[in-house]
Coordinates of C-alpha atoms in Angstrom, one line a residue:
M1 CA 15.7 -2.7 18.3
A2 CA 18.3 -4.3 16.0
R3 CA 21.3 -2.2 15.3
K4 CA 22.2 -1.1 11.8
S5 CA 24.5 -3.3 9.7
N6 CA 28.1 -2.3 8.9
I7 CA 26.9 -1.6 5.4
E8 CA 24.2 0.8 6.5
R9 CA 26.6 2.5 8.9
G10 CA 29.4 2.7 6.3
P11 CA 30.0 5.2 3.4
E12 CA 26.9 6.0 1.4
A13 CA 28.7 5.5 -1.9
V14 CA 29.6 1.9 -0.9
R15 CA 26.0 1.1 0.1
T16 CA 24.7 2.6 -3.1
T17 CA 27.1 0.4 -5.1
I18 CA 26.1 -2.7 -3.1
D19 CA 22.4 -1.9 -3.6
T20 CA 22.9 -1.6 -7.3
L21 CA 24.7 -4.9 -7.5
I22 CA 22.0 -6.6 -5.5
R23 CA 19.3 -5.2 -7.7
K24 CA 21.1 -6.5 -10.8
G25 CA 20.9 -9.9 -9.1
R26 CA 23.7 -11.6 -11.1
F27 CA 26.7 -11.3 -8.8
T28 CA 28.0 -13.6 -6.1
L29 CA 29.1 -12.3 -2.7
D30 CA 32.7 -12.6 -3.7
E31 CA 32.2 -10.8 -7.0
M32 CA 30.4 -8.0 -5.1
R33 CA 33.2 -7.7 -2.6
H34 CA 35.8 -7.7 -5.4
Y35 CA 33.9 -4.9 -7.2
V36 CA 33.6 -2.8 -4.1
A37 CA 37.3 -3.2 -3.4
E38 CA 38.1 -2.1 -7.0
K39 CA 35.7 0.8 -6.9
H40 CA 36.1 2.1 -3.4
G41 CA 39.3 0.6 -2.0
P42 CA 39.9 -2.6 0.1
Q43 CA 39.5 -0.8 3.4
V44 CA 35.7 -0.4 3.0
V45 CA 34.9 -3.9 1.7
P46 CA 32.3 -5.6 4.0
S47 CA 32.7 -9.1 5.3
R48 CA 31.0 -11.9 3.5
S49 CA 28.6 -12.6 6.3
S50 CA 27.7 -8.9 6.6
L51 CA 27.2 -8.7 2.9
H52 CA 25.1 -11.8 2.9
R53 CA 22.8 -10.6 5.7
Y54 CA 22.4 -7.3 4.0
S55 CA 21.7 -8.8 0.6
V56 CA 19.1 -11.2 2.0
Q57 CA 17.4 -8.2 3.7
Q58 CA 17.4 -6.1 0.5
E59 CA 16.3 -9.0 -1.7
T60 CA 13.3 -9.6 0.6
M61 CA 12.4 -6.0 0.4
L62 CA 12.8 -6.0 -3.4
E63 CA 10.5 -9.0 -3.7
K64 CA 7.8 -7.3 -1.6
M65 CA 8.2 -4.1 -3.7
R66 CA 7.8 -6.1 -6.9
A67 CA 4.7 -7.7 -5.5
I68 CA 3.3 -4.3 -4.7
D69 CA 4.2 -3.1 -8.2
A70 CA 2.4 -6.0 -9.8
A71 CA -0.7 -5.4 -7.5
A72 CA -0.7 -1.7 -8.4
R73 CA -0.7 -2.6 -12.1
V74 CA -3.6 -5.0 -11.7
V75 CA -5.6 -2.4 -9.7
V76 CA -4.9 0.3 -12.4
E77 CA -6.1 -2.1 -15.1
E78 CA -9.2 -3.1 -13.1
L79 CA -10.2 0.5 -12.6
G80 CA -9.9 1.2 -16.3
E81 CA -7.1 3.7 -16.2
S82 CA -6.4 4.7 -19.8
P83 CA -2.9 3.6 -20.9
D84 CA -1.9 7.1 -21.9
D85 CA -2.6 8.5 -18.4
R86 CA 0.1 6.9 -16.3
A87 CA 0.7 10.0 -14.1
G88 CA -2.1 9.1 -11.6
A89 CA -1.1 5.5 -11.5
L90 CA 2.5 6.4 -11.0
L91 CA 1.6 8.7 -8.1
V92 CA -0.5 6.0 -6.4
Q93 CA 2.2 3.5 -6.9
S94 CA 4.9 5.8 -5.5
I95 CA 2.9 6.5 -2.4
T96 CA 2.2 2.8 -2.0
T97 CA 5.8 2.0 -2.4
L98 CA 6.9 4.6 0.1
A99 CA 4.3 3.5 2.7
T100 CA 5.3 -0.1 2.3
D101 CA 9.0 0.8 2.5
A102 CA 8.4 2.7 5.7
A103 CA 6.5 -0.2 7.2
L104 CA 9.1 -2.8 6.1
R105 CA 11.9 -0.7 7.5
A106 CA 10.1 -0.4 10.8
Q107 CA 9.7 -4.2 11.0
V108 CA 13.3 -4.8 10.0
D109 CA 14.4 -2.5 12.8
G110 CA 12.3 -4.6 15.1
E111 CA 9.5 -2.1 15.6
E112 CA 5.9 -2.7 14.8
P113 CA 4.1 0.3 13.1
S114 CA 2.1 2.2 15.7
I115 CA -1.6 3.0 15.3
D116 CA -0.6 6.6 14.6
D117 CA 1.7 5.5 11.8
V118 CA -1.1 3.4 10.2
R119 CA -3.5 6.3 10.6
K120 CA -1.0 8.6 8.8
L121 CA -0.5 6.1 6.0
A122 CA -4.3 5.8 5.6
R123 CA -4.7 9.5 5.5
A124 CA -1.9 9.7 2.9
A125 CA -3.8 7.1 0.8
K126 CA -7.0 9.1 1.2
D127 CA -5.2 12.2 0.0
V128 CA -3.8 10.5 -3.0
I129 CA -7.3 9.2 -4.0
G130 CA -8.7 12.7 -3.5
A131 CA -5.9 14.1 -5.7
R132 CA -6.6 11.6 -8.4
Q133 CA -10.3 12.5 -8.3
A134 CA -9.4 16.2 -8.6
N135 CA -7.1 15.5 -11.4
L136 CA -9.8 13.5 -13.2
K137 CA -12.3 16.4 -12.8
E138 CA -9.7 18.9 -14.1
R139 CA -9.0 16.7 -17.1
Q140 CA -12.8 16.4 -17.8
Q141 CA -13.1 20.2 -17.4
I142 CA -10.3 20.8 -19.9
E143 CA -11.9 18.4 -22.4
R144 CA -15.3 20.1 -22.0
M145 CA -13.7 23.5 -22.6
A146 CA -11.8 22.3 -25.7
R147 CA -14.9 20.6 -27.1
E148 CA -16.9 23.9 -26.6
R149 CA -14.2 25.9 -28.2
L150 CA -14.0 23.6 -31.2
Q151 CA -17.8 23.7 -31.6
R152 CA -17.8 27.5 -31.4
E153 CA -15.1 27.7 -34.1
Q154 CA -16.9 25.2 -36.3
S155 CA -20.2 27.1 -35.8
E156 CA -18.5 30.3 -36.8
N157 CA -17.0 28.6 -39.9
L158 CA -20.4 27.2 -40.8
E159 CA -21.9 30.7 -40.5
R160 CA -19.2 32.2 -42.7
I161 CA -19.5 29.4 -45.3
A162 CA -23.3 29.6 -45.3
T163 CA -23.2 33.3 -45.9
E164 CA -20.7 32.8 -48.8
Q165 CA -22.7 30.0 -50.3
G166 CA -26.1 31.7 -49.8
M167 CA -27.5 29.0 -47.7
D168 CA -30.9 29.6 -45.9
S169 CA -31.4 29.1 -42.2
A170 CA -33.0 25.6 -42.7
Q171 CA -29.8 24.4 -44.4
V172 CA -27.6 25.9 -41.8
N173 CA -29.6 24.3 -39.0
F174 CA -29.4 21.0 -40.8
W175 CA -25.6 21.1 -40.9
R176 CA -25.4 22.4 -37.4
K177 CA -27.4 19.5 -36.1
Q178 CA -25.9 16.8 -38.3
F179 CA -22.3 17.9 -38.5
L180 CA -21.8 19.8 -35.2
G181 CA -24.3 17.8 -33.1
V182 CA -25.6 21.1 -31.7
G183 CA -29.1 22.6 -31.7

């Protein structure tokens, strides 16, 4: 198993700063070292070679995460997810990202994911799919209840107006069928 880099073993604040600079993708190694020295002091500045190894590792991971993000977006579009319902897509994408991150970190550390790890990830994916299905059923139930309540209110309004206007039952039934779509 490979040992952790000096950056990973160093102060959390320094690593967070370096991660942010790497994600921005517009700084040279020397510019990153200079920024870390200004922000955290010269005693915690990593060597150029250490910073280079770490940035290559992080950039590789970021590329894979971006590919996963793009794939998740394609899957969401193919499955017909409505654009205003991003919560389910975000949940699936988050779980996928976490699972991939765990797998990548295991490989970076020189370990292959065990069968048990893969089984746990598969179970987590199954749970996410189940949660999405339950969420969809819940949304459908809420829509059905709202539709029924609206129809009830409209029917009551129709009865009230029919009484006020002196409409007979044939006229009320006509409007109930044509306007409310009931009966």
